[in-house]
Short mmCIF file of C-alpha atoms and ligand atoms in Angstrom, two decimals:
data_model
loop_
_atom_site.label_atom_id
_atom_site.label_comp_id
_atom_site.label_asym_id
_atom_site.label_seq_id
_atom_site.Cartn_x
_atom_site.Cartn_y
_atom_site.Cartn_z
CA MET A 25 241.86 220.39 -2.79
CA ASN A 26 241.72 221.50 0.85
CA TYR A 27 239.45 219.09 2.64
CA GLU A 28 238.11 219.40 6.18
CA TYR A 29 236.84 216.84 8.64
CA SER A 30 233.57 218.60 9.36
CA GLU A 31 229.91 218.17 8.55
CA ALA A 32 229.68 221.77 7.39
CA PHE A 33 232.45 221.16 4.85
CA ALA A 34 230.76 218.01 3.54
CA GLN A 35 227.47 219.87 3.20
CA LYS A 36 229.15 222.70 1.34
CA MET A 37 230.68 220.20 -1.08
CA ASP A 38 227.28 218.64 -1.65
CA GLN A 39 225.71 222.02 -2.34
CA GLU A 40 228.36 222.75 -4.96
CA ASP A 41 227.95 219.32 -6.53
CA THR A 42 226.07 219.67 -9.83
CA LEU A 43 225.33 215.93 -9.83
CA ARG A 44 223.76 215.87 -6.36
CA SER A 45 220.21 215.33 -7.65
CA TYR A 46 221.16 211.98 -9.19
CA ARG A 47 221.10 210.40 -5.75
CA ASP A 48 217.30 210.63 -5.88
CA HIS A 49 217.26 208.48 -9.00
CA PHE A 50 218.32 205.41 -6.98
CA LEU A 51 216.86 203.06 -4.38
CA PHE A 52 218.98 202.61 -1.27
CA PRO A 53 218.93 199.52 0.96
CA LYS A 54 218.09 199.95 4.62
CA ILE A 55 219.93 198.64 7.64
CA ASN A 56 217.80 198.52 10.80
CA GLY A 57 215.25 200.68 9.05
CA VAL A 58 217.71 203.44 8.18
CA GLU A 59 218.97 204.23 4.67
CA ALA A 60 222.43 202.73 4.36
CA ILE A 61 225.66 204.47 3.45
CA TYR A 62 226.25 202.38 0.36
CA PHE A 63 229.89 202.02 -0.67
CA CYS A 64 229.51 198.73 -2.50
CA GLY A 65 228.80 199.82 -6.06
CA ASN A 66 231.96 197.94 -7.03
CA SER A 67 230.08 194.74 -6.29
CA LEU A 68 226.46 195.54 -7.09
CA GLY A 69 225.32 198.99 -8.19
CA LEU A 70 222.06 200.38 -6.82
CA GLN A 71 218.78 200.11 -8.65
CA PRO A 72 217.73 203.17 -10.64
CA LYS A 73 214.11 204.00 -9.80
CA SER A 74 213.41 204.26 -13.54
CA VAL A 75 214.10 200.54 -14.07
CA THR A 76 210.49 199.69 -13.22
CA ASN A 77 209.17 201.84 -16.08
CA TYR A 78 211.64 200.47 -18.60
CA LEU A 79 210.69 196.90 -17.65
CA THR A 80 206.98 197.66 -17.63
CA LYS A 81 207.26 199.05 -21.13
CA GLU A 82 208.87 195.87 -22.47
CA LEU A 83 206.42 193.69 -20.59
CA GLY A 84 203.71 195.72 -22.31
CA ASN A 85 205.33 195.21 -25.72
CA TRP A 86 205.54 191.48 -25.09
CA GLY A 87 201.97 191.31 -23.82
CA GLU A 88 200.47 193.37 -26.63
CA MET A 89 202.52 192.24 -29.60
CA ALA A 90 203.96 188.86 -28.64
CA VAL A 91 206.05 187.55 -31.53
CA ASP A 92 205.48 190.68 -33.62
CA GLY A 93 207.44 192.60 -31.01
CA HIS A 94 210.59 191.39 -32.74
CA PHE A 95 209.84 193.52 -35.77
CA ASP A 96 207.14 196.05 -34.89
CA GLY A 97 206.97 199.23 -32.89
CA GLU A 98 209.61 201.68 -31.78
CA ASP A 99 211.22 199.07 -29.52
CA ALA A 100 211.44 196.29 -32.18
CA TRP A 101 213.58 193.71 -30.42
CA LEU A 102 215.50 192.81 -33.55
CA TYR A 103 217.31 196.14 -33.32
CA VAL A 104 217.68 196.33 -29.55
CA ARG A 105 221.50 196.08 -29.77
CA GLN A 106 221.55 199.59 -31.25
CA LYS A 107 219.97 201.30 -28.23
CA SER A 108 222.81 200.80 -25.79
CA LYS A 109 225.61 201.56 -28.23
CA PRO A 110 225.87 205.36 -27.89
CA ALA A 111 226.16 205.20 -24.09
CA LEU A 112 228.49 202.19 -24.14
CA ALA A 113 230.67 203.90 -26.74
CA GLU A 114 231.00 206.92 -24.44
CA ILE A 115 231.71 204.88 -21.34
CA LEU A 116 234.32 202.72 -23.08
CA GLY A 117 235.81 205.41 -25.30
CA ALA A 118 234.99 203.54 -28.48
CA HIS A 119 233.03 203.82 -31.72
CA THR A 120 229.50 202.49 -31.65
CA HIS A 121 230.35 199.67 -34.04
CA GLU A 122 233.17 198.57 -31.70
CA VAL A 123 230.81 197.74 -28.79
CA VAL A 124 227.80 195.55 -28.22
CA ALA A 125 225.93 194.39 -25.13
CA MET A 126 225.71 190.61 -24.96
CA ASN A 127 226.02 187.51 -22.73
CA ASN A 128 227.76 187.58 -19.37
CA LEU A 129 231.30 188.55 -18.59
CA THR A 130 232.98 185.18 -18.16
CA VAL A 131 231.20 183.84 -21.23
CA ASN A 132 232.50 186.78 -23.24
CA LEU A 133 236.05 186.27 -21.97
CA HIS A 134 235.94 182.74 -23.35
CA LEU A 135 234.53 183.91 -26.68
CA LEU A 136 237.21 186.59 -27.00
CA MET A 137 239.93 184.01 -26.34
CA VAL A 138 238.64 182.03 -29.31
CA SER A 139 239.44 184.96 -31.56
CA PHE A 140 242.46 186.50 -29.88
CA TYR A 141 244.39 183.69 -28.25
CA ARG A 142 245.90 181.78 -31.13
CA PRO A 143 249.00 180.15 -29.65
CA THR A 144 251.75 178.87 -31.91
CA LYS A 145 254.81 176.77 -31.06
CA ASP A 146 256.86 179.91 -30.46
CA ARG A 147 254.31 182.51 -29.42
CA TYR A 148 251.99 181.28 -26.71
CA LYS A 149 252.55 183.17 -23.43
CA ILE A 150 249.88 185.19 -21.66
CA ILE A 151 250.56 187.96 -19.15
CA ILE A 152 248.04 188.60 -16.38
CA GLU A 153 248.30 190.29 -13.00
CA ALA A 154 248.79 187.92 -10.05
CA GLY A 155 245.70 187.62 -7.87
CA ALA A 156 243.32 188.28 -10.76
CA PHE A 157 239.61 187.77 -10.13
CA PRO A 158 239.06 184.00 -9.82
CA SER A 159 236.72 183.71 -12.80
CA ASP A 160 239.43 185.21 -15.00
CA GLN A 161 242.01 182.77 -13.63
CA TYR A 162 239.75 179.77 -14.21
CA MET A 163 238.87 181.03 -17.67
CA LEU A 164 242.53 181.42 -18.68
CA GLU A 165 243.67 178.10 -17.24
CA SER A 166 240.87 176.22 -18.94
CA GLN A 167 241.53 177.97 -22.25
CA VAL A 168 245.21 177.12 -22.09
CA LYS A 169 244.46 173.48 -21.29
CA TRP A 170 241.90 173.34 -24.06
CA HIS A 171 244.73 174.23 -26.46
CA GLY A 172 246.64 171.26 -25.03
CA LEU A 173 249.13 173.52 -23.24
CA ASN A 174 250.31 173.71 -19.66
CA PRO A 175 249.08 176.76 -17.73
CA GLU A 176 252.31 176.77 -15.68
CA GLU A 177 254.35 177.28 -18.83
CA VAL A 178 251.98 179.69 -20.51
CA ILE A 179 250.56 182.07 -17.91
CA VAL A 180 252.97 184.69 -16.61
CA GLU A 181 251.67 186.35 -13.44
CA LEU A 182 252.87 189.85 -12.62
CA LYS A 183 253.54 190.34 -8.93
CA PRO A 184 254.25 193.58 -7.12
CA ARG A 185 257.80 194.07 -5.83
CA LYS A 186 258.55 192.75 -2.38
CA GLY A 187 256.91 194.94 0.24
CA GLU A 188 254.71 196.68 -2.34
CA HIS A 189 251.01 196.17 -3.06
CA ILE A 190 250.55 197.54 -6.53
CA LEU A 191 252.30 196.90 -9.82
CA ARG A 192 254.66 199.45 -11.25
CA THR A 193 253.94 200.25 -14.88
CA GLU A 194 257.66 200.06 -15.65
CA ASP A 195 257.70 196.48 -14.34
CA ILE A 196 254.69 195.49 -16.45
CA LEU A 197 256.31 196.94 -19.56
CA ALA A 198 259.64 195.29 -18.75
CA GLU A 199 257.95 191.89 -18.46
CA ILE A 200 256.29 192.39 -21.84
CA GLN A 201 259.72 193.14 -23.32
CA ARG A 202 261.25 190.16 -21.56
CA GLN A 203 258.65 187.77 -22.99
CA GLY A 204 259.12 189.37 -26.42
CA ASP A 205 258.48 186.98 -29.32
CA SER A 206 257.00 184.36 -27.02
CA LEU A 207 254.21 186.66 -25.85
CA ALA A 208 250.84 186.02 -27.51
CA MET A 209 248.64 188.19 -25.34
CA VAL A 210 248.32 190.49 -22.37
CA ASN A 211 244.98 189.88 -20.69
CA MET A 212 244.69 191.85 -17.47
CA ALA A 213 242.10 193.69 -15.48
CA GLY A 214 241.78 197.33 -16.46
CA LEU A 215 241.17 198.18 -12.82
CA GLN A 216 242.22 195.55 -10.28
CA TYR A 217 239.27 194.48 -8.13
CA TYR A 218 241.33 193.85 -4.98
CA THR A 219 243.76 196.76 -4.91
CA GLY A 220 241.74 199.30 -6.88
CA GLN A 221 244.74 200.00 -9.13
CA LEU A 222 243.89 201.39 -12.56
CA PHE A 223 246.47 200.13 -15.04
CA ASP A 224 248.01 202.20 -17.81
CA MET A 225 246.17 200.41 -20.57
CA LYS A 226 247.58 202.66 -23.26
CA ALA A 227 251.20 201.96 -22.34
CA ILE A 228 250.53 198.25 -21.87
CA THR A 229 248.79 197.97 -25.24
CA THR A 230 251.56 199.85 -27.02
CA ALA A 231 254.19 197.62 -25.44
CA ALA A 232 252.26 194.45 -26.31
CA HIS A 233 251.92 195.56 -29.93
CA GLY A 234 255.62 196.40 -29.92
CA VAL A 235 256.50 192.74 -29.42
CA GLY A 236 253.80 191.49 -31.79
CA ALA A 237 251.22 190.49 -29.17
CA VAL A 238 247.62 191.58 -28.62
CA ALA A 239 246.22 193.31 -25.53
CA GLY A 240 242.78 192.87 -24.03
CA PHE A 241 241.29 193.94 -20.72
CA ASP A 242 238.64 192.82 -18.31
CA LEU A 243 236.90 196.06 -17.44
CA ALA A 244 234.50 194.74 -14.80
CA HIS A 245 235.72 197.36 -12.31
CA ALA A 246 236.68 200.03 -14.81
CA ALA A 247 233.56 200.44 -16.96
CA GLY A 248 231.39 203.23 -15.61
CA ASN A 249 234.09 204.08 -13.07
CA ALA A 250 237.30 205.21 -14.73
CA PRO A 251 237.93 207.19 -17.93
CA LEU A 252 238.51 204.87 -20.89
CA SER A 253 239.66 205.51 -24.47
CA LEU A 254 239.87 201.99 -25.79
CA HIS A 255 239.80 202.98 -29.43
CA ASP A 256 242.53 205.60 -29.20
CA TRP A 257 244.66 203.37 -27.01
CA GLU A 258 244.29 200.72 -29.74
CA VAL A 259 243.25 198.09 -27.25
CA ASP A 260 242.43 194.96 -29.25
CA PHE A 261 239.49 193.67 -27.22
CA ALA A 262 237.72 194.09 -23.90
CA THR A 263 234.71 192.99 -21.95
CA TRP A 264 232.94 194.13 -18.76
CA CYS A 265 229.83 193.57 -16.70
CA SER A 266 226.94 195.95 -16.20
CA TYR A 267 225.89 195.17 -12.64
CA LYS A 268 228.79 196.83 -10.80
CA TYR A 269 229.32 200.52 -11.58
CA MET A 270 226.82 200.32 -14.41
CA ASN A 271 223.91 199.71 -12.02
CA SER A 272 222.02 197.39 -14.36
CA GLY A 273 220.95 194.71 -11.91
CA PRO A 274 222.29 191.42 -10.54
CA GLY A 275 223.80 189.19 -13.23
CA ASN A 276 222.70 191.50 -16.00
CA VAL A 277 224.22 191.64 -19.46
CA SER A 278 227.91 192.11 -20.22
CA GLY A 279 229.32 193.66 -23.35
CA ILE A 280 232.32 193.42 -25.62
CA TYR A 281 234.59 195.87 -27.38
CA ILE A 282 236.54 194.87 -30.46
CA HIS A 283 238.85 197.37 -32.13
CA GLU A 284 237.79 198.64 -35.51
CA LYS A 285 240.76 197.00 -37.21
CA TYR A 286 238.97 193.66 -36.76
CA ALA A 287 235.58 195.00 -37.88
CA ASP A 288 235.69 193.28 -41.25
CA ARG A 289 237.79 190.23 -40.57
CA PRO A 290 235.48 187.28 -41.28
CA ASP A 291 238.66 185.16 -41.39
CA LEU A 292 239.26 185.78 -37.66
CA PRO A 293 238.25 182.56 -35.90
CA ARG A 294 235.17 182.91 -33.77
CA PHE A 295 232.30 180.91 -32.41
CA ALA A 296 229.29 181.93 -34.44
CA GLY A 297 225.55 182.12 -33.95
CA TRP A 298 222.61 183.51 -35.86
CA TRP A 299 222.61 186.82 -33.99
CA GLY A 300 226.07 187.61 -35.33
CA HIS A 301 224.97 186.85 -38.87
CA ASP A 302 224.17 189.59 -41.37
CA GLU A 303 221.00 191.20 -40.05
CA GLN A 304 219.44 191.64 -43.50
CA GLN A 305 219.62 187.94 -44.21
CA ARG A 306 219.21 186.51 -40.73
CA PHE A 307 215.65 185.33 -41.16
CA GLN A 308 216.26 183.72 -44.52
CA MET A 309 217.55 180.88 -42.37
CA GLU A 310 220.20 179.87 -44.89
CA LYS A 311 223.52 178.11 -44.62
CA GLY A 312 226.77 180.08 -44.62
CA PHE A 313 227.68 182.43 -41.75
CA VAL A 314 228.32 186.03 -42.77
CA PRO A 315 229.46 188.02 -39.71
CA MET A 316 228.06 191.47 -39.11
CA HIS A 317 230.39 194.45 -39.22
CA GLY A 318 232.30 195.12 -36.00
CA ALA A 319 231.57 193.81 -32.53
CA ASP A 320 228.04 192.80 -33.59
CA GLY A 321 229.59 189.94 -35.56
CA TRP A 322 230.50 188.28 -32.24
CA GLN A 323 226.91 188.04 -31.02
CA LEU A 324 225.61 184.52 -30.76
CA ALA A 325 222.08 184.45 -29.50
CA ASN A 326 219.07 186.72 -29.49
CA SER A 327 219.05 189.34 -26.79
CA ASN A 328 217.60 189.22 -23.29
CA ILE A 329 215.11 192.05 -23.74
CA LEU A 330 214.14 192.42 -20.08
CA GLY A 331 217.76 192.52 -18.98
CA LEU A 332 218.60 195.05 -21.65
CA ALA A 333 215.67 197.23 -20.57
CA ALA A 334 217.13 197.50 -17.06
CA HIS A 335 220.58 198.13 -18.57
CA GLN A 336 219.17 200.94 -20.69
CA ALA A 337 217.53 202.64 -17.72
CA SER A 338 220.95 202.96 -16.17
CA LEU A 339 222.79 203.91 -19.36
CA ASP A 340 220.36 206.74 -19.98
CA ILE A 341 221.27 208.13 -16.54
CA PHE A 342 224.97 207.95 -17.40
CA GLN A 343 224.38 209.87 -20.58
CA THR A 344 222.49 212.71 -18.94
CA ALA A 345 224.96 212.93 -16.05
CA GLY A 346 227.94 212.94 -18.43
CA ILE A 347 231.02 210.78 -18.11
CA SER A 348 233.46 213.65 -17.54
CA ASN A 349 231.23 215.24 -14.87
CA LEU A 350 231.08 211.92 -13.09
CA ARG A 351 234.84 211.51 -13.20
CA SER A 352 235.49 214.96 -11.88
CA LYS A 353 233.15 214.42 -8.92
CA SER A 354 234.57 210.95 -8.37
CA GLU A 355 238.10 212.27 -7.94
CA LYS A 356 236.93 214.71 -5.26
CA LEU A 357 234.70 212.22 -3.48
CA THR A 358 237.38 209.54 -3.28
CA GLY A 359 239.96 212.18 -2.43
CA TYR A 360 237.76 213.21 0.50
CA LEU A 361 237.44 209.63 1.71
CA GLU A 362 241.20 209.23 1.47
CA TYR A 363 241.80 212.46 3.39
CA LEU A 364 239.42 211.47 6.20
CA ILE A 365 240.88 207.98 6.54
CA ARG A 366 244.36 209.51 6.84
CA GLU A 367 243.12 212.04 9.42
CA ILE A 368 241.55 209.33 11.54
CA ASN A 369 244.41 206.90 11.16
CA GLY A 370 247.07 209.49 11.99
CA ASP A 371 250.33 207.65 12.51
CA SER A 372 248.68 204.75 14.34
CA GLY A 373 249.51 202.31 11.53
CA VAL A 374 246.14 200.57 11.98
CA LEU A 375 244.98 201.32 8.45
CA GLU A 376 247.01 201.22 5.27
CA ILE A 377 245.54 202.38 1.97
CA ILE A 378 246.93 200.16 -0.79
CA THR A 379 245.13 201.81 -3.71
CA PRO A 380 247.40 204.25 -5.58
CA GLU A 381 247.43 207.81 -4.29
CA ASN A 382 247.53 209.29 -7.77
CA PRO A 383 243.92 209.81 -8.98
CA ALA A 384 245.05 208.90 -12.52
CA GLU A 385 245.87 205.41 -11.23
CA ARG A 386 242.57 204.63 -9.55
CA GLY A 387 238.80 204.83 -9.89
CA CYS A 388 236.46 205.56 -7.00
CA GLN A 389 237.43 202.53 -4.89
CA LEU A 390 239.89 202.59 -2.02
CA SER A 391 241.21 199.32 -0.60
CA LEU A 392 242.54 199.39 2.96
CA LEU A 393 244.51 196.86 4.89
CA ILE A 394 243.40 196.79 8.48
CA HIS A 395 246.26 195.75 10.76
CA GLN A 396 244.34 195.72 14.05
CA GLY A 397 240.76 194.81 14.86
CA GLY A 398 240.10 193.17 11.50
CA LYS A 399 236.66 191.89 10.70
CA ALA A 400 235.22 193.14 14.01
CA VAL A 401 235.76 196.72 12.82
CA PHE A 402 234.14 195.96 9.51
CA ASP A 403 231.16 194.28 11.19
CA GLU A 404 230.77 197.35 13.37
CA PHE A 405 230.49 199.49 10.22
CA TYR A 406 227.62 197.36 9.07
CA LYS A 407 225.82 197.58 12.40
CA ASN A 408 226.06 201.34 12.04
CA GLY A 409 224.63 201.40 8.56
CA VAL A 410 227.62 201.13 6.22
CA VAL A 411 227.63 198.66 3.33
CA GLY A 412 231.24 198.07 2.33
CA ASP A 413 233.08 194.99 1.25
CA TRP A 414 235.41 192.67 3.15
CA ARG A 415 238.04 190.40 1.55
CA ASN A 416 240.08 187.94 3.57
CA PRO A 417 242.48 188.15 5.20
CA ASN A 418 242.24 191.85 6.02
CA VAL A 419 241.10 194.05 3.15
CA ILE A 420 238.23 196.51 3.29
CA ARG A 421 237.06 197.91 -0.02
CA LEU A 422 235.06 201.12 -0.10
CA ALA A 423 233.65 202.57 -3.28
CA PRO A 424 231.93 205.94 -3.04
CA THR A 425 230.33 206.34 -6.45
CA PRO A 426 229.74 209.75 -7.98
CA LEU A 427 226.22 208.97 -9.22
CA TYR A 428 224.58 208.27 -5.88
CA ASN A 429 227.02 208.94 -3.05
CA SER A 430 227.42 212.31 -1.37
CA PHE A 431 230.20 214.03 0.53
CA LEU A 432 227.97 213.72 3.58
CA ASP A 433 227.98 209.92 3.13
CA VAL A 434 231.76 210.05 3.22
CA PHE A 435 231.79 212.28 6.29
CA ARG A 436 229.30 210.06 8.14
CA PHE A 437 231.30 207.01 7.24
CA ALA A 438 234.40 208.66 8.69
CA GLN A 439 232.63 209.20 12.00
CA ILE A 440 231.58 205.55 12.08
CA LEU A 441 235.11 204.49 11.17
CA GLU A 442 236.53 206.54 14.02
CA GLN A 443 234.07 205.05 16.52
CA SER A 444 234.60 201.49 15.27
CA LEU A 445 238.37 201.77 15.52
CA LYS A 446 238.08 203.13 19.08
CA LYS A 447 236.01 200.13 20.01
CA PHE A 448 237.92 197.32 18.31
CA ALA A 449 241.35 198.35 17.09
C1 LIG B 752 232.83 190.79 -11.20
C2 LIG B 752 233.90 190.16 -12.00
C3 LIG B 752 233.67 188.98 -12.73
C4 LIG B 752 232.34 188.26 -12.64
O1 LIG B 752 232.09 187.51 -13.80
P1 LIG B 752 230.61 187.15 -14.26
O2 LIG B 752 230.83 186.36 -15.47
O3 LIG B 752 229.88 188.44 -14.48
O4 LIG B 752 229.98 186.37 -13.17
C5 LIG B 752 234.69 188.47 -13.50
N1 LIG B 752 235.89 189.09 -13.57
C6 LIG B 752 236.15 190.23 -12.88
C7 LIG B 752 237.48 190.88 -13.01
C8 LIG B 752 235.17 190.79 -12.07
O5 LIG B 752 235.43 191.89 -11.39
#
């Protein structure tokens, strides 16, 4: 792609963008009364305008039918889990029976450990990337301790080579080989929140299986952002959240994926609840848990209907936009941001992009180290209408998303970046 640092070029790209109308489906925050350039969908996705209607409809169902809403009408709450499955299956690259929306992300991580982390005297190690999202670190440490084991002896953290910022796939695979028979599980991010690196989940899963271990991924930053084929890659399990790239609202529902090979494994240990029990018999209120087929058998509690309504508003947008269209725009949009940052930075050495250059190894996010000016530069962005994300000590994360960001957003950001660097760096 031949990019140009000009407004006319950005406008031309927007005109050619078949997804450009989707921007109007979202509400943008304002900074000093002006619509922001929002590059923070990696943290909280924007609100689809349609959410209000979806919520109003469920409020109406509740108001008009009360308890009968569980069973009556086209939205019968008892079957709500089925609505989100087609879109989730597309986003995750899975079969519908392999996915279900439920709980919140960290809760789901714990539940998945119950089934998939079964340490024995000889096989007990867990591989994770160093610097994983804190909730994942706390989750793993507490799980390991709960098994009576020592996190220091169990958790193997993968660190980049000296002087490098991202992990090399060959090094991840070599570590899996090195742990061999002692490895119980690989449990990494699919896309690393700090560096923006998209891991080769297929190769990692194959290697884990090769030594007799399972592989599961936290897809908080991958779901709705990067192409996923969990089923074909034979990933054992995964979970994600819906409020980042999936635009479903703060703290909204997570979801799980469980590979089909576990679909009818009632023997697999799990924490059970009535919502995972055979749907036909659920209201007979009898003893004896019979798990539902597939991921549904991991549900515990009845669903948060209002949360799921907001989730559905967003999923319906994903389905009409099309996952592959979104990815193809995303590669260009992030490529444009990368090009402009490099143009502005020149050989000054002030900015250093640590996210992989290869589009196949990243989603829409770019993470930059800022070597001069630091937080003052970032604060200047904000004053000029850019919502990005700062991580100490000196990382700026920018996520132009294909659903609601334009090439003009990226161009305008570049101008602000140039000005801010002149002032503070
Ligand atoms: C956002 C994020 C979380 C947040 O967990 P919640 O349970 O949704 O609060 C956890 N892990 C990763 C990797 C994340 O990116």
